[in-house]
Amino acid sequence: MIEQRLSEQRGLGDHGWLNSHHTFSFASYFDPKQVGFSDLLVINDDRVAASRGFGAHPHSNMEIISYVLEGELAHKDSMGTGSVIVPGDVQLMSAGSGVTHSEFNNSTTDGVHFLQIWIVPAENGTQPGYQQVSVADAEKRGNLRLIASPTGGDNALRVRQDIKIYSGLFDGAEQQTIALDPERYAYIHVARGSVTVNGISFKAGDGARVRNEASLTFTDGDQAEVLLFDLRPVEVNHPKR
């Protein structure tokens, strides 16, 4: 079963310098039917104006992934990490027992477009940590490339939960069928462009909960960038964020 949710059904936070579409309940947007899915709690589609950003603020007990689509995002945290992530980079901050960080658009002329993804960890109170990988477009062309898993390795992030995350680019004749464990859940998020999945058309910002499916076939892409989450088959009543 593929339960599609269209881009325009998402929540919106428009703060002038920040335009954020919320796939799941977040901040002032709350929908009791959209409070995460399995351990996937947040997908925020953020556009940050030039020379603006998020000042230092705390997090704990959350796996926080930043995935840049356009522009450059500067990160600093209380662990002493400082980096600038660009398209192709994927960053994971494991907040664990507590960490403070900031995210800022250093450009004075161009906006930054990125996804912020929150995963509920398997354990609380762990040592905070930071990871970053860069994945070339060639590795994602017509292919769902693993970018995060519980074990990491092979230039993938090690996430502290039973979850796998894939990233793929599909355009024209590029296509792929990926096998799923039908006893697990999955979530599709189309970050850019458009693509067809198992005969269903998706555009940028669309997503879908997936249950009881043995495979997903991605075809007919038009400059599509896709994330796929392989998740535990659990229904969790997450608190409002």
C-alpha positions as a printed NumPy array, in Angstrom:
array([[  0.   ,   0.   ,   0.   ],
       [  1.329,   3.407,  -1.019],
       [ -0.381,   6.26 ,   0.836],
       [  0.562,   9.428,  -1.027],
       [  0.646,  12.89 ,   0.531],
       [  0.916,  15.818,  -1.834],
       [  3.276,  18.751,  -1.461],
       [  0.448,  21.239,  -0.972],
       [ -0.927,  19.202,   1.944],
       [  2.183,  19.901,   4.027],
       [  2.372,  22.485,   6.764],
       [  3.989,  25.858,   6.065],
       [  6.048,  28.163,   8.189],
       [  6.802,  31.436,   6.384],
       [  9.018,  33.71 ,   8.462],
       [ 10.29 ,  35.993,   5.712],
       [ 13.932,  34.908,   5.918],
       [ 12.822,  31.256,   6.259],
       [ 10.261,  29.404,   4.188],
       [  9.735,  25.919,   5.592],
       [  7.37 ,  23.193,   4.436],
       [  6.7  ,  20.545,   7.077],
       [  5.951,  16.981,   5.968],
       [  5.077,  16.104,   9.565],
       [  3.79 ,  18.126,  12.519],
       [  6.395,  20.672,  13.587],
       [  6.447,  23.919,  15.585],
       [  3.107,  25.75 ,  15.119],
       [  1.898,  23.241,  12.497],
       [  0.081,  20.295,  14.04 ],
       [ -1.935,  17.551,  12.394],
       [ -2.654,  14.532,  14.619],
       [ -2.59 ,  12.3  ,  11.517],
       [  0.876,  13.552,  10.532],
       [  3.035,  13.123,  13.63 ],
       [  5.962,  11.263,  12.115],
       [  6.047,   7.775,  10.632],
       [  7.824,   4.976,  12.469],
       [ 11.116,   6.554,  13.661],
       [ 10.993,   9.287,  11.007],
       [  9.829,  12.37 ,  12.898],
       [ 10.629,  15.416,  10.743],
       [ 11.216,  16.285,   7.107],
       [ 11.45 ,  20.06 ,   6.841],
       [ 11.964,  21.503,   3.353],
       [ 13.774,  24.736,   4.231],
       [ 14.753,  27.757,   2.148],
       [ 16.9  ,  30.285,   3.996],
       [ 17.549,  33.794,   2.693],
       [ 21.045,  35.174,   2.095],
       [ 22.969,  36.115,   5.259],
       [ 20.344,  34.556,   7.516],
       [ 20.067,  31.357,   9.52 ],
       [ 19.338,  29.575,  12.767],
       [ 21.263,  30.891,  15.779],
       [ 22.719,  28.611,  18.424],
       [ 20.02 ,  26.373,  19.886],
       [ 20.001,  23.065,  21.794],
       [ 18.947,  19.544,  20.823],
       [ 19.004,  16.225,  22.631],
       [ 18.122,  12.598,  21.874],
       [ 17.66 ,  13.078,  18.139],
       [ 19.5  ,  12.066,  14.967],
       [ 19.482,  15.233,  12.823],
       [ 20.369,  14.998,   9.139],
       [ 20.954,  18.002,   6.864],
       [ 20.768,  17.372,   3.112],
       [ 21.642,  20.381,   0.93 ],
       [ 19.902,  20.799,  -2.434],
       [ 21.127,  24.285,  -3.426],
       [ 23.573,  26.766,  -1.929],
       [ 25.852,  26.375,   1.081],
       [ 24.959,  25.772,   4.735],
       [ 27.453,  26.607,   7.484],
       [ 27.296,  24.478,  10.625],
       [ 28.873,  25.082,  14.046],
       [ 28.26 ,  23.139,  17.25 ],
       [ 29.299,  22.805,  20.879],
       [ 31.404,  19.72 ,  20.018],
       [ 33.801,  22.034,  18.179],
       [ 32.657,  21.004,  14.726],
       [ 32.574,  23.623,  12.009],
       [ 31.818,  22.851,   8.38 ],
       [ 30.092,  24.138,   5.256],
       [ 27.919,  21.623,   3.448],
       [ 27.03 ,  21.899,  -0.236],
       [ 24.918,  19.845,  -2.665],
       [ 26.086,  16.238,  -2.54 ],
       [ 27.014,  16.5  ,   1.147],
       [ 24.982,  14.792,   3.853],
       [ 25.528,  15.715,   7.485],
       [ 24.432,  13.848,  10.62 ],
       [ 24.499,  15.33 ,  14.097],
       [ 23.686,  12.814,  16.821],
       [ 22.416,  15.078,  19.594],
       [ 22.477,  12.36 ,  22.256],
       [ 22.763,  13.726,  25.795],
       [ 22.764,  17.291,  24.49 ],
       [ 24.418,  19.576,  21.965],
       [ 24.047,  23.169,  20.798],
       [ 24.439,  24.096,  17.14 ],
       [ 23.79 ,  26.819,  14.591],
       [ 23.096,  26.706,  10.857],
       [ 23.692,  29.739,   8.697],
       [ 23.636,  30.815,   5.075],
       [ 27.   ,  32.53 ,   4.579],
       [ 26.158,  33.844,   1.103],
       [ 25.285,  37.527,   0.867],
       [ 23.452,  37.017,  -2.441],
       [ 22.049,  33.492,  -2.757],
       [ 19.539,  31.474,  -0.761],
       [ 20.146,  27.963,   0.53 ],
       [ 17.675,  25.111,   0.046],
       [ 18.039,  22.057,   2.252],
       [ 16.142,  19.268,   3.949],
       [ 16.369,  18.817,   7.697],
       [ 15.436,  15.305,   8.756],
       [ 14.964,  14.087,  12.307],
       [ 15.183,  10.423,  13.301],
       [ 14.253,   9.21 ,  16.789],
       [ 17.271,   7.274,  18.111],
       [ 17.132,   3.754,  19.542],
       [ 18.752,   4.946,  22.796],
       [ 18.662,   8.193,  24.738],
       [ 21.488,   9.897,  26.573],
       [ 24.29 ,   8.711,  24.313],
       [ 27.512,  10.596,  23.569],
       [ 26.856,  13.326,  20.965],
       [ 28.565,  12.899,  17.612],
       [ 29.027,  14.415,  14.156],
       [ 29.482,  12.844,  10.72 ],
       [ 29.564,  14.128,   7.154],
       [ 29.858,  12.375,   3.795],
       [ 29.876,  13.557,   0.192],
       [ 28.223,  11.436,  -2.494],
       [ 28.863,  12.172,  -6.161],
       [ 25.874,  12.54 ,  -8.485],
       [ 27.293,   9.733, -10.633],
       [ 26.697,   7.279,  -7.777],
       [ 23.022,   8.308,  -7.591],
       [ 22.183,   8.489, -11.31 ],
       [ 19.379,   5.998, -11.904],
       [ 20.287,   4.411,  -8.598],
       [ 19.104,   4.574,  -5.003],
       [ 22.411,   4.878,  -3.217],
       [ 22.64 ,   4.06 ,   0.513],
       [ 23.603,   7.21 ,   2.442],
       [ 22.804,   6.157,   6.039],
       [ 22.375,   2.896,   7.933],
       [ 22.837,   1.465,  11.457],
       [ 26.308,   0.206,  10.499],
       [ 27.484,   3.03 ,   8.216],
       [ 30.56 ,   2.228,   6.126],
       [ 31.095,   2.553,   2.346],
       [ 30.832,   6.346,   2.61 ],
       [ 27.483,   6.169,   4.429],
       [ 26.499,   7.768,   7.721],
       [ 26.062,   5.591,  10.803],
       [ 22.655,   6.439,  12.264],
       [ 21.635,   5.301,  15.754],
       [ 18.415,   3.594,  14.733],
       [ 17.186,   0.626,  12.672],
       [ 16.758,   2.667,   9.501],
       [ 18.316,   2.859,   6.06 ],
       [ 18.204,   5.994,   3.923],
       [ 18.782,   6.047,   0.163],
       [ 19.23 ,   8.945,  -2.254],
       [ 18.655,   8.741,  -6.004],
       [ 18.56 ,  10.864,  -9.167],
       [ 16.21 ,   9.919, -12.006],
       [ 15.856,  11.583, -15.374],
       [ 14.566,  10.376, -18.731],
       [ 15.085,   6.641, -19.23 ],
       [ 16.844,   6.133, -15.879],
       [ 14.961,   3.69 , -13.699],
       [ 15.407,   1.296, -10.818],
       [ 13.444,  -1.332,  -8.935],
       [ 14.44 ,  -1.716,  -5.303],
       [ 13.344,  -4.712,  -3.229],
       [ 11.668,  -4.082,   0.114],
       [ 10.922,  -6.316,   3.062],
       [  7.091,  -6.275,   2.932],
       [  7.036,  -6.678,   6.709],
       [  8.816,  -3.324,   7.135],
       [  7.682,   0.222,   6.344],
       [  9.156,   2.738,   3.923],
       [  8.746,   6.426,   3.198],
       [  9.275,   8.181,  -0.141],
       [ 10.152,  11.876,  -0.334],
       [ 10.648,  13.651,  -3.665],
       [ 12.989,  16.561,  -3.052],
       [ 13.073,  17.928,  -6.611],
       [ 11.607,  17.292, -10.047],
       [  9.052,  14.582, -10.723],
       [  9.063,  10.787, -10.92 ],
       [  6.688,   7.84 , -11.146],
       [  6.763,   5.171,  -8.43 ],
       [  4.821,   1.936,  -8.996],
       [  2.678,   3.813, -11.513],
       [  1.939,   6.751,  -9.191],
       [  3.103,  10.228, -10.245],
       [  5.084,  12.287,  -7.73 ],
       [  6.247,  15.91 ,  -7.948],
       [  8.626,  17.932,  -5.769],
       [  7.493,  17.932,  -2.132],
       [  5.236,  14.899,  -2.495],
       [  5.772,  11.937,  -0.202],
       [  4.216,   8.601,   0.654],
       [  3.943,   6.095,   3.455],
       [  4.63 ,   2.594,   2.17 ],
       [  3.4  ,  -0.587,   3.829],
       [  3.157,  -4.217,   2.629],
       [  5.088,  -3.619,  -0.595],
       [  7.732,  -6.05 ,  -1.88 ],
       [  9.367,  -3.548,  -4.243],
       [  9.301,  -0.005,  -5.582],
       [ 10.001,   0.893,  -9.208],
       [ 11.163,   4.423, -10.027],
       [ 10.611,   5.513, -13.659],
       [  9.867,   8.524, -15.881],
       [ 11.996,  10.938, -13.894],
       [ 12.215,  14.592, -14.83 ],
       [ 15.262,  15.94 , -12.982],
       [ 14.051,  14.055,  -9.915],
       [ 15.941,  13.797,  -6.644],
       [ 14.442,  11.226,  -4.305],
       [ 14.972,  10.042,  -0.731],
       [ 13.78 ,   6.623,   0.389],
       [ 13.598,   5.597,   4.055],
       [ 13.493,   1.916,   5.069],
       [ 11.842,   1.882,   8.511],
       [ 10.827,  -0.34 ,  11.402],
       [  7.2  ,  -1.51 ,  11.098],
       [  5.991,   0.37 ,  14.163],
       [  3.261,   2.922,  14.752],
       [  4.64 ,   5.458,  17.218],
       [  2.617,   8.233,  18.829],
       [  5.32 ,  10.876,  18.811],
       [  4.877,  14.06 ,  20.855],
       [  4.314,  17.357,  19.059],
       [  7.549,  19.121,  17.998]])
